[in-house]
Coordinates of N, CA and C in Angstrom, one line a residue:
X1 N 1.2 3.8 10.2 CA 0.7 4.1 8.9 C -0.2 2.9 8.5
X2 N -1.1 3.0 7.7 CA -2.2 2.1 7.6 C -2.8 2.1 5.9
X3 N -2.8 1.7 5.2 CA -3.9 1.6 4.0 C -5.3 1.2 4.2
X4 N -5.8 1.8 3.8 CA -7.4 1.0 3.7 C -7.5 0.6 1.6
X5 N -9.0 -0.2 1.7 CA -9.2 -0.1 0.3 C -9.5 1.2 0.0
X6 N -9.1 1.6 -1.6 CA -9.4 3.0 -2.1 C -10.7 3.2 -2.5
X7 N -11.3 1.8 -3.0 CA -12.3 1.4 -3.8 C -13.3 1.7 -2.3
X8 N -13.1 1.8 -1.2 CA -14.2 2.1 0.1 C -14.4 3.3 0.4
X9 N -13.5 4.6 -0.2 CA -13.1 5.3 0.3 C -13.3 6.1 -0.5
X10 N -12.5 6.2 -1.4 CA -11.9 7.0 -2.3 C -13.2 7.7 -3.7
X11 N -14.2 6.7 -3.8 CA -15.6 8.0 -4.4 C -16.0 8.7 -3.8
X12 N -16.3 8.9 -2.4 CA -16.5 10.2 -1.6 C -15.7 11.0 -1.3
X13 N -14.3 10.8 -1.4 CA -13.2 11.9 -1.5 C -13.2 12.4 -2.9
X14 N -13.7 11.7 -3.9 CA -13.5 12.4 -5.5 C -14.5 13.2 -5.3
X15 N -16.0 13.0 -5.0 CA -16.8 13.6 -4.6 C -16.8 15.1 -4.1
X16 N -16.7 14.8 -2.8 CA -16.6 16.2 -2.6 C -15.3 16.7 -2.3
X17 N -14.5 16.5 -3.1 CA -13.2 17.5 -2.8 C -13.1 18.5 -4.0
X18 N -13.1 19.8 -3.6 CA -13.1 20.4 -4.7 C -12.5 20.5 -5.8
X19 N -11.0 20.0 -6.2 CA -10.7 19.9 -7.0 C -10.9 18.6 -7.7
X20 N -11.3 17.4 -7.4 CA -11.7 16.4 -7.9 C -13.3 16.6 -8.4
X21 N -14.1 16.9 -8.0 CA -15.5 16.7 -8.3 C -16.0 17.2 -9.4
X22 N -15.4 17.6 -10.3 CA -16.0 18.1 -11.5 C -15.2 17.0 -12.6
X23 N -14.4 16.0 -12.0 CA -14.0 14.9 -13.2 C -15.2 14.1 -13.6
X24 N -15.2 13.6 -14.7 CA -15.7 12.7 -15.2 C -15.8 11.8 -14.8
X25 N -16.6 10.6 -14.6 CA -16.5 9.5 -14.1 C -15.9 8.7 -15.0
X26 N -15.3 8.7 -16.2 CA -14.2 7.7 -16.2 C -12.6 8.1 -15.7
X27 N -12.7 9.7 -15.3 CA -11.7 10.4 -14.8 C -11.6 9.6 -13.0
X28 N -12.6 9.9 -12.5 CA -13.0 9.2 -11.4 C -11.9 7.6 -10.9
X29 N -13.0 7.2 -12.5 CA -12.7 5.7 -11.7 C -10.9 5.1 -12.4
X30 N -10.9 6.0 -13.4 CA -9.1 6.0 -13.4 C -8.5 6.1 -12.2
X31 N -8.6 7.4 -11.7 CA -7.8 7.7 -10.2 C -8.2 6.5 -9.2
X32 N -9.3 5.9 -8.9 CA -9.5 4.8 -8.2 C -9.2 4.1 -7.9
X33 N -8.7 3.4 -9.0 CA -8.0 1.9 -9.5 C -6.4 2.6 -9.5
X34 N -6.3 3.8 -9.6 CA -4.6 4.0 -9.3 C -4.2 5.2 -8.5
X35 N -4.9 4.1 -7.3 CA -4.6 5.3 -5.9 C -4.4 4.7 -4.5
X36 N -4.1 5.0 -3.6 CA -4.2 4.4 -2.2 C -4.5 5.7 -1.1
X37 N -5.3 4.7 -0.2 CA -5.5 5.9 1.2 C -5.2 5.7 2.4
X38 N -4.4 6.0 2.5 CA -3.1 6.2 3.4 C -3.7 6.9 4.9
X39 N -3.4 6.5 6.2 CA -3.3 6.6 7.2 C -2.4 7.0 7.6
X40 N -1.7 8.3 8.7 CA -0.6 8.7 8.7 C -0.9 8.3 10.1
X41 N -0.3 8.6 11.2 CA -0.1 9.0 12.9 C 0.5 10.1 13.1
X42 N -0.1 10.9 14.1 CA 0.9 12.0 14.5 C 2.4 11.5 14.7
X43 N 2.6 12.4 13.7 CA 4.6 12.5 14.0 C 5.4 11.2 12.7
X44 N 4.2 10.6 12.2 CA 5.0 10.0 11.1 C 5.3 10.9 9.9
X45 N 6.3 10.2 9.3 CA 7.0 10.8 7.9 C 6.2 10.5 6.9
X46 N 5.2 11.7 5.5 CA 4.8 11.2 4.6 C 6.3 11.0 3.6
X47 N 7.1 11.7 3.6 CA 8.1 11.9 2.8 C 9.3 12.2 3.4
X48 N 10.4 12.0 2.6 CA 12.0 12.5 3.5 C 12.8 13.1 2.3
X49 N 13.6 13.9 2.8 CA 14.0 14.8 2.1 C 15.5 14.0 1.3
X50 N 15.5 13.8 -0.1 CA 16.3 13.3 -0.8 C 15.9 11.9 -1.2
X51 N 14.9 11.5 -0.8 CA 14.6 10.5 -1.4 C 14.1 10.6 -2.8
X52 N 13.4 9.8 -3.4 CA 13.1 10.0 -5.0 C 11.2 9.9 -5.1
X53 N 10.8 10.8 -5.8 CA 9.5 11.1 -5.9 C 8.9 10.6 -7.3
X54 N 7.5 9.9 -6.5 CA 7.3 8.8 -7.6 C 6.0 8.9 -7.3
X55 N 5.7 9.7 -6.3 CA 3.8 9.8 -6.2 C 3.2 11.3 -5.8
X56 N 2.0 11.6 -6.6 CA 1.4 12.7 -6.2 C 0.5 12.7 -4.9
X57 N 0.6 13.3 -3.9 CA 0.4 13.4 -2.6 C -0.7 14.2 -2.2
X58 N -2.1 14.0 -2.1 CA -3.6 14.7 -1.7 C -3.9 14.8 -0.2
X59 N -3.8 15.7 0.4 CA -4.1 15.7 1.7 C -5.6 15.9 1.9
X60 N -6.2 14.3 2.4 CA -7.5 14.7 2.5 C -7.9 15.5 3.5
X61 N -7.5 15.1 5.1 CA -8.0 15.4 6.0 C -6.3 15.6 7.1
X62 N -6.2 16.3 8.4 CA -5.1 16.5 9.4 C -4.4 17.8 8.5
X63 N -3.2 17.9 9.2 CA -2.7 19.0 9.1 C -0.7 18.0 8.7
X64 N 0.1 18.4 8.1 CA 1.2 18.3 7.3 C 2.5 19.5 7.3
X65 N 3.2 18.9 8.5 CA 4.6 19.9 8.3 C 5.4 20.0 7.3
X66 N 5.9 20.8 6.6 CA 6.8 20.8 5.6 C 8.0 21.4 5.9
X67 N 9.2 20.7 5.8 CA 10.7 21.4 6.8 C 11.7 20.9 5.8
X68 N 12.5 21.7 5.6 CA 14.2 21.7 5.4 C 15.0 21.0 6.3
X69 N 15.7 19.9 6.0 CA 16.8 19.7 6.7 C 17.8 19.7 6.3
X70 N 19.0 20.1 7.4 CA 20.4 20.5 6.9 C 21.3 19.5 7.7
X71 N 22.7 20.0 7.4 CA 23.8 18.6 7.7 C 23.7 18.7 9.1
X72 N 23.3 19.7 9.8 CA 23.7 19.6 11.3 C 22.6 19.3 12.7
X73 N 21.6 18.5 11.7 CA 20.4 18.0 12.7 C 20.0 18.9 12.7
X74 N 19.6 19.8 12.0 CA 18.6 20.9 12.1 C 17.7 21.3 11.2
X75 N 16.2 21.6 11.6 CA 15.4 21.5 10.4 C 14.9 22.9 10.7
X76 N 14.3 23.4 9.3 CA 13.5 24.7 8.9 C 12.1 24.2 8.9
X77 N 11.1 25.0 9.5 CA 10.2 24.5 8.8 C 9.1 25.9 7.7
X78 N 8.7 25.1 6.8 CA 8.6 25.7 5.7 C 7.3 26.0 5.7
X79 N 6.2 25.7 6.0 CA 4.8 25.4 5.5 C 4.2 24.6 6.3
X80 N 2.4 25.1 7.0 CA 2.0 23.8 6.9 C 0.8 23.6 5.8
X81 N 0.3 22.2 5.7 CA -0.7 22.2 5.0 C -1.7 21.5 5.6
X82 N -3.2 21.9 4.8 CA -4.2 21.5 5.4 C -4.9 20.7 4.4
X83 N -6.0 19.8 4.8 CA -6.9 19.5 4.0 C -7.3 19.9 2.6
X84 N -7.2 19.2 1.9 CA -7.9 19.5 0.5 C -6.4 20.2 -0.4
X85 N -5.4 19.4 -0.2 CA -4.3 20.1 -0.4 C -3.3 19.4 -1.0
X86 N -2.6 19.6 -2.1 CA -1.5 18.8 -2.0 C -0.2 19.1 -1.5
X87 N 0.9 18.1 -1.7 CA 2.1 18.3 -0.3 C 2.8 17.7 -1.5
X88 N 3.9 18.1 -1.6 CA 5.0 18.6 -2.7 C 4.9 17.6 -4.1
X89 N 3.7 18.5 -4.6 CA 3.7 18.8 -5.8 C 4.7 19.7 -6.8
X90 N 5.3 20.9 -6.0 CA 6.3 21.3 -6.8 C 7.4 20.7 -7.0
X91 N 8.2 19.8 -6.0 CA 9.2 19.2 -6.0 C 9.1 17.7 -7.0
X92 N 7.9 17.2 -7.1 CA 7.7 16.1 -8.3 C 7.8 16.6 -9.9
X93 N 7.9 17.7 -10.0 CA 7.6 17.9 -11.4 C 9.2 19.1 -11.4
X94 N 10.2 18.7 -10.7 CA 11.3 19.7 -11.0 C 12.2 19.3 -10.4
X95 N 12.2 17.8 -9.4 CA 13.3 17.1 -9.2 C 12.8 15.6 -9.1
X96 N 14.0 15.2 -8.7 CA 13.6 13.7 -9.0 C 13.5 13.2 -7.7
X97 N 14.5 14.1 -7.1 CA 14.1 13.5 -5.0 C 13.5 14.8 -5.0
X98 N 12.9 14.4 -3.5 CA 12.7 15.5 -3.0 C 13.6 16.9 -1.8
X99 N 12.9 17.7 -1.8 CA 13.7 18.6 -2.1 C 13.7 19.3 -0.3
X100 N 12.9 18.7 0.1 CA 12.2 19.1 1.8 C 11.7 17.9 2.1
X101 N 11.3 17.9 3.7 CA 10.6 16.5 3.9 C 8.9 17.1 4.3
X102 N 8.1 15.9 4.7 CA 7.1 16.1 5.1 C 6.7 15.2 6.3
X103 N 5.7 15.7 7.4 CA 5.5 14.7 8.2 C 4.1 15.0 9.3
X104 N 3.7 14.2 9.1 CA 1.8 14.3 9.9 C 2.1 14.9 11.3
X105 N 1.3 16.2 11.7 CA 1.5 16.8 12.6 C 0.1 16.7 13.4
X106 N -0.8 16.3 13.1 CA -2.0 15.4 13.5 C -2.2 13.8 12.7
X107 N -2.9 13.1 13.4 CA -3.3 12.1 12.5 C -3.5 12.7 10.9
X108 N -3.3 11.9 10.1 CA -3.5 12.5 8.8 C -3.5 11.4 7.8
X109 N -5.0 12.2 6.8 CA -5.1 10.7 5.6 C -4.3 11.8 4.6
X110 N -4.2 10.6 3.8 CA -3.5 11.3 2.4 C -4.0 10.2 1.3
X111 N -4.3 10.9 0.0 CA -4.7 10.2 -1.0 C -3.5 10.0 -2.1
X112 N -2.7 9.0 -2.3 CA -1.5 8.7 -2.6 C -1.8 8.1 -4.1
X113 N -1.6 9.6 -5.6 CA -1.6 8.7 -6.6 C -0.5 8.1 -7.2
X114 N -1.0 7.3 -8.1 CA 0.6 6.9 -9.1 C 1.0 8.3 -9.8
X115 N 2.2 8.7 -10.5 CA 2.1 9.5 -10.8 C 2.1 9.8 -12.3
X116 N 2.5 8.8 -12.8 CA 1.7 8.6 -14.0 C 0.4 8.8 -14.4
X117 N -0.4 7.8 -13.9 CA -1.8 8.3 -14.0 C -2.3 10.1 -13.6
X118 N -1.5 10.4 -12.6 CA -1.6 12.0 -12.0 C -1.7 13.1 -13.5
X119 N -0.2 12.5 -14.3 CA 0.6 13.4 -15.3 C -0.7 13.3 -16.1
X120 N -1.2 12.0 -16.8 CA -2.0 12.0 -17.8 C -3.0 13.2 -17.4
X121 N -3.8 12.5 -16.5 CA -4.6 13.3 -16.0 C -4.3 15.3 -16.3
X122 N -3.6 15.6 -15.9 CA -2.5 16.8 -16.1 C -3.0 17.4 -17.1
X123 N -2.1 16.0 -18.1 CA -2.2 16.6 -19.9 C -4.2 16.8 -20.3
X124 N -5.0 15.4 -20.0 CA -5.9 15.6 -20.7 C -7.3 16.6 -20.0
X125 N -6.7 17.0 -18.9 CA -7.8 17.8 -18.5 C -7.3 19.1 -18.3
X126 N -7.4 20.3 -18.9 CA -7.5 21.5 -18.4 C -7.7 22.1 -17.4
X127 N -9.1 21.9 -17.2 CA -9.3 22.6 -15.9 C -8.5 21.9 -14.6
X128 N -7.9 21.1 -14.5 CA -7.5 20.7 -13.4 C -5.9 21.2 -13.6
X129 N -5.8 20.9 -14.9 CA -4.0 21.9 -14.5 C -3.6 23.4 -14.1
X130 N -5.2 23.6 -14.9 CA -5.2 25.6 -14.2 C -5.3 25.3 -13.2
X131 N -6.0 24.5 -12.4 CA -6.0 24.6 -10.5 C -4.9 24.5 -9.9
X132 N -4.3 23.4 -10.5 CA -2.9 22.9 -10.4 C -1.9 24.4 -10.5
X133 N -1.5 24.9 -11.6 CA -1.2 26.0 -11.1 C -1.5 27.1 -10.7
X134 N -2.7 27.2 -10.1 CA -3.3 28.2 -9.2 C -2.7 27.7 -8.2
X135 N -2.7 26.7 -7.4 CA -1.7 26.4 -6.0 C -0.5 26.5 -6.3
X136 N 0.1 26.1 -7.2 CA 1.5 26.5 -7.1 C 2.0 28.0 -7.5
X137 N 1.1 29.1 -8.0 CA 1.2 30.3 -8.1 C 1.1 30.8 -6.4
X138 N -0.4 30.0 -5.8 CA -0.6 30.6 -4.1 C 0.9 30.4 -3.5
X139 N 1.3 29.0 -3.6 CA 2.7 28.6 -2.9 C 4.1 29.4 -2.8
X140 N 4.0 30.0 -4.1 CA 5.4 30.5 -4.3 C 4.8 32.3 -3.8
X141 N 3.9 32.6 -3.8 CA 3.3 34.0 -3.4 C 4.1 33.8 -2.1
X142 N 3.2 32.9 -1.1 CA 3.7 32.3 0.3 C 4.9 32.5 0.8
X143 N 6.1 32.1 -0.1 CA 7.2 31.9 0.0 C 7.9 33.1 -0.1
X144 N 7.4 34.1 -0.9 CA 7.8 35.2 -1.5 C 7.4 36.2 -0.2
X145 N 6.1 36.2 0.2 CA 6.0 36.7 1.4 C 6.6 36.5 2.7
X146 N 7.2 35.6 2.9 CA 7.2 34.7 4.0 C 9.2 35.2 4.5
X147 N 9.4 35.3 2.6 CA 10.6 35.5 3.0 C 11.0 37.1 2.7
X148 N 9.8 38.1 3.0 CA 10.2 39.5 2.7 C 9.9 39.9 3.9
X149 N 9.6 38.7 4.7 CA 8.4 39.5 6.6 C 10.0 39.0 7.0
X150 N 10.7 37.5 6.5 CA 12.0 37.6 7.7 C 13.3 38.4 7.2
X151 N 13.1 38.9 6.2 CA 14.2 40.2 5.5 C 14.0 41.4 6.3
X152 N 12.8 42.1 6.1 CA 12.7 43.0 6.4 C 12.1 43.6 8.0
X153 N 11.2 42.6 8.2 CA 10.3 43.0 9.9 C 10.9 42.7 10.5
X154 N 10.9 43.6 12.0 CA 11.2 42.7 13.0 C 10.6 42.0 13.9
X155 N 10.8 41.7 15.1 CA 10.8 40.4 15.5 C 8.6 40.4 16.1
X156 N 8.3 41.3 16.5 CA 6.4 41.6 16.7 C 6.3 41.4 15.2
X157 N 6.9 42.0 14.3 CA 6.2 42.1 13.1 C 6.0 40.5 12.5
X158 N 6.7 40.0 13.0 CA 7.1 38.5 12.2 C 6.2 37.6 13.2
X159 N 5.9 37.3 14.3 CA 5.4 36.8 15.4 C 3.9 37.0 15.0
X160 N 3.2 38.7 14.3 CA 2.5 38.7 14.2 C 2.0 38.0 12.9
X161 N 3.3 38.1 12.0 CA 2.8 37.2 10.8 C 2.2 35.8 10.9
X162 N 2.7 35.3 12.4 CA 2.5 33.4 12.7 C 1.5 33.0 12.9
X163 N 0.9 34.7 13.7 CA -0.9 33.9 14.4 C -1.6 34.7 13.4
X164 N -1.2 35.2 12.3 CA -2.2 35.5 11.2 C -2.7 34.4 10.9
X165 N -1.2 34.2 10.3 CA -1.2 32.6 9.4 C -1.8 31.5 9.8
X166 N -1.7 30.8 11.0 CA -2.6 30.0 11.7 C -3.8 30.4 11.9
X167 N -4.2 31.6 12.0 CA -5.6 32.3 12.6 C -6.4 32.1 10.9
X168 N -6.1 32.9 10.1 CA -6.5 33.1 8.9 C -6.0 31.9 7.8
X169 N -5.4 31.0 7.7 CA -5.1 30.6 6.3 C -5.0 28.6 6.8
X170 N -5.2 28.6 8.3 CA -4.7 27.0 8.8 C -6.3 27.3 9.7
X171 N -6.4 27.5 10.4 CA -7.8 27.1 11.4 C -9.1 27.6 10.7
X172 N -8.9 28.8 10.1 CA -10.0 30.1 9.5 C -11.2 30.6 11.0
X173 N -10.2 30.3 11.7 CA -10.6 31.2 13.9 C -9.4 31.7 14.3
X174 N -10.1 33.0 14.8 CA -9.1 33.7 15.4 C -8.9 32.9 17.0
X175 N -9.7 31.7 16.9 CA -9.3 31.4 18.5 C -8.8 29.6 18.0
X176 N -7.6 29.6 18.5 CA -6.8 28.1 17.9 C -6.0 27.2 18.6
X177 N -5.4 26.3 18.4 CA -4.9 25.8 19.6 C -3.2 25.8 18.7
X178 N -1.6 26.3 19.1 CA -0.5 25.9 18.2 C -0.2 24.2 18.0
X179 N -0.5 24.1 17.0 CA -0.1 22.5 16.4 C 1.6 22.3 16.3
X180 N 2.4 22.9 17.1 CA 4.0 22.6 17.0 C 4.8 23.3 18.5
X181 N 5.7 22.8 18.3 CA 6.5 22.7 19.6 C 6.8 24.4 19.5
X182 N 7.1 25.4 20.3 CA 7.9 26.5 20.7 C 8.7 26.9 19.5
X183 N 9.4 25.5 19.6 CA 11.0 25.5 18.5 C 10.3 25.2 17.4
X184 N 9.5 24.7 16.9 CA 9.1 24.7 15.2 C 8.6 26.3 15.1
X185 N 7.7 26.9 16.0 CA 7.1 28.2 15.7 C 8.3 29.4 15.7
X186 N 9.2 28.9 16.5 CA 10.6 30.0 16.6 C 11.1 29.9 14.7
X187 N 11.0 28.8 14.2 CA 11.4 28.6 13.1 C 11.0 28.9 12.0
X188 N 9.4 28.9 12.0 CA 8.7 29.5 11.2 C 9.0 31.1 11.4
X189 N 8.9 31.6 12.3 CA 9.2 32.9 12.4 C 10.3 33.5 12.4
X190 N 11.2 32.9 12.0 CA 13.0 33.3 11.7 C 13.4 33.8 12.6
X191 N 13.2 33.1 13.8 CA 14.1 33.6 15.4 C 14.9 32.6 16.1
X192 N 14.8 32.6 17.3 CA 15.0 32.0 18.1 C 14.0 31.1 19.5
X193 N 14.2 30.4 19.7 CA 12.8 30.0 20.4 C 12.6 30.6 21.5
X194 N 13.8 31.5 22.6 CA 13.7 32.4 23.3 C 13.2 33.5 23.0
X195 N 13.7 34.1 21.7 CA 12.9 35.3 21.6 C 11.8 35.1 21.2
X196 N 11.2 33.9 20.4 CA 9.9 33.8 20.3 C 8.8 33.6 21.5
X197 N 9.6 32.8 22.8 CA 8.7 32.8 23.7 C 8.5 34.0 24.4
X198 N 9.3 35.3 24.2 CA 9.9 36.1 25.0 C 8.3 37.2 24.4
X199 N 8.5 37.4 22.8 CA 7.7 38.1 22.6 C 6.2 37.8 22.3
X200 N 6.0 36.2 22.4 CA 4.8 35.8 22.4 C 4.0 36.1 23.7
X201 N 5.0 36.4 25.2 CA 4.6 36.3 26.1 C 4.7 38.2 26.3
X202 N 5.0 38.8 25.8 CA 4.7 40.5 25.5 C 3.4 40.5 25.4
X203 N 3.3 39.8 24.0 CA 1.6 39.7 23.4 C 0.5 39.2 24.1
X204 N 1.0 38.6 25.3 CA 0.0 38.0 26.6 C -0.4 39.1 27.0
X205 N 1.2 39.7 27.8 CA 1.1 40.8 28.7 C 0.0 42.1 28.3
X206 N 0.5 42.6 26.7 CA -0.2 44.0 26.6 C -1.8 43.9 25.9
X207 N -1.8 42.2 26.6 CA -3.3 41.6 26.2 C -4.1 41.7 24.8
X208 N -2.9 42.3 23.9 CA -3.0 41.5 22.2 C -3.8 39.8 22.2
X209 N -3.2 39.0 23.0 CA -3.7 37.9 22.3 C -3.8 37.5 23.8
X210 N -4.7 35.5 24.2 CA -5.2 35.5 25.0 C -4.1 34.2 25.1
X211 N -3.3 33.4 25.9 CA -2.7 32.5 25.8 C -2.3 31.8 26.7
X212 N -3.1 30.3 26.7 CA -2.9 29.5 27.8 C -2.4 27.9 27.5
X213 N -1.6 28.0 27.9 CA -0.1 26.8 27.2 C -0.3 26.8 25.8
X214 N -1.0 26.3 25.2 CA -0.7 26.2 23.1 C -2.2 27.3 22.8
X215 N -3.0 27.0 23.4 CA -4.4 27.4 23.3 C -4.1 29.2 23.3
X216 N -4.6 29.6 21.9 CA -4.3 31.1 21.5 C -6.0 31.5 21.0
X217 N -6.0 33.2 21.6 CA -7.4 33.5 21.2 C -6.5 34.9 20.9
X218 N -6.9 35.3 19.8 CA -6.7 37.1 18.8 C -7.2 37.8 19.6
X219 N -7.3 38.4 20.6 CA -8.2 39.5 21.4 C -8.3 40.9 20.6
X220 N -6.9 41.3 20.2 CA -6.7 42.3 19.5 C -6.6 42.0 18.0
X221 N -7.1 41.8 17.2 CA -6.9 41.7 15.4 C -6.5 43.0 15.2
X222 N -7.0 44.3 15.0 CA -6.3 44.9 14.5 C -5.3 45.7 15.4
X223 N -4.7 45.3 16.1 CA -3.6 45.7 16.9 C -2.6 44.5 15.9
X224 N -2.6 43.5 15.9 CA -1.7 42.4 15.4 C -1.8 42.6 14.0
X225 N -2.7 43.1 13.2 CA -3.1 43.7 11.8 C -1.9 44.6 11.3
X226 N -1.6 45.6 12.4 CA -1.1 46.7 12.4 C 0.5 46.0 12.7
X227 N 0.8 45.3 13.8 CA 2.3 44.7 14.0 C 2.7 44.6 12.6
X228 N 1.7 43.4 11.7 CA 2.2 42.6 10.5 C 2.2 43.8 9.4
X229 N 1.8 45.0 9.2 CA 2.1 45.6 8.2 C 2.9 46.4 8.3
X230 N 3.1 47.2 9.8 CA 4.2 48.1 9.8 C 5.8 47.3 10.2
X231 N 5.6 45.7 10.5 CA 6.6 45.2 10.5 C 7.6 45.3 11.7

């Protein structure tokens, strides 16, 4: 993990990031003077689960696992996130630790505010807190979905929910490379890592999708269209 100055950095991320670039420039150079930009490495921790949350968290650029852990060495994983995004913003404004962990699954910057300055910010601008909860209305949508595909579908149906999700909502190509181990994607998918490899490698076979070690290409969309709705 690395800091750079924010002051070198950080006006071209207010710039063009879309939720920042319509502040004010004394809105601007508040966040500037009370921010840091953070360098992650693949596989470091931005956050751990139970600790105490004291900063609002901007994903400028990489990709961010979001996982559950439980008493027995075992983690869920929840989400990932991309660019232009923040990473547990819900958990700051409804507990005092956090509630999941987080951890760079590529290199990854993050724009690290105080959270004070964040809150004001909050109060005195409107349009940024309708944005604000516009993602956290998308997030909890996610969750709501996420958990009616592992209630209800089975095991194609759910599989086909994964390379949606990465295809459509994490790369925006239906041709991608998987950013997680077998066992993280068994998890996101509410299985098992055997049965995940078992029926990812179906979806080779009946040449739905194209797959060579992580490297995935959609051959069939609406064949996998059809898995994810009839479940």
């Amino acid at each position: 993990m690395s800091t750079s100055d924010p002051k070198a950095d950080v006006p071209d991320i207010l710039k063009n990031s879309w939720i920042f670039k319509d502040f004010s420039d004394q809105e601007k150079e508040t966040l500037m003077q009370n921010s840091s930009l953070v360098q992650y490495r693949e596989k470091e921790i931005l956050f751990r689960q139970k600790t105490r949350t004291s900063h609002a968290m901007y994903v400028v650029s990489g990709l961010v696992k979001v996982y559950k852990e439980n008493g027995s060495n075992r983690s869920i994983t929840l989400k990932i996130i991309t660019g232009n995004q923040f990473v547990g913003l819900d958990t700051i404004y409804a507990e005092s630790v956090y509630q999941y962990s987080g951890s760079a699954i590529t290199d990854t910057m993050v724009l690290i505010i105080d959270f004070g300055t964040f809150n004001n910010l909050v109060l005195s601008n409107g349009k940024f807190a309708l944005d604000l909860i516009r993602m956290l209305s998308q997030d909890s949508l996610y969750i709501f979905t996420r958990l009616n595909s592992q209630t209800h579908k089975q095991l194609p149906g759910r599989i086909a929910d994964v390379l949606l999700y990465f295809a459509e909502d994490i790369f925006h190509s239906y041709s991608f490379e998987f950013p997680l181990t077998r066992n993280e994607l068994a998890e996101l998918a509410g299985t098992t890592k055997e049965s995940f490899i078992r029926t990812i490698n179906e979806f080779k076979h009946d040449k739905i999708i194209h797959l060579d070690g992580r490297k995935v290409k959609i051959m069939s969309l609406e064949l996998v269209k059809i898995l994810s709705e009839l479940g």
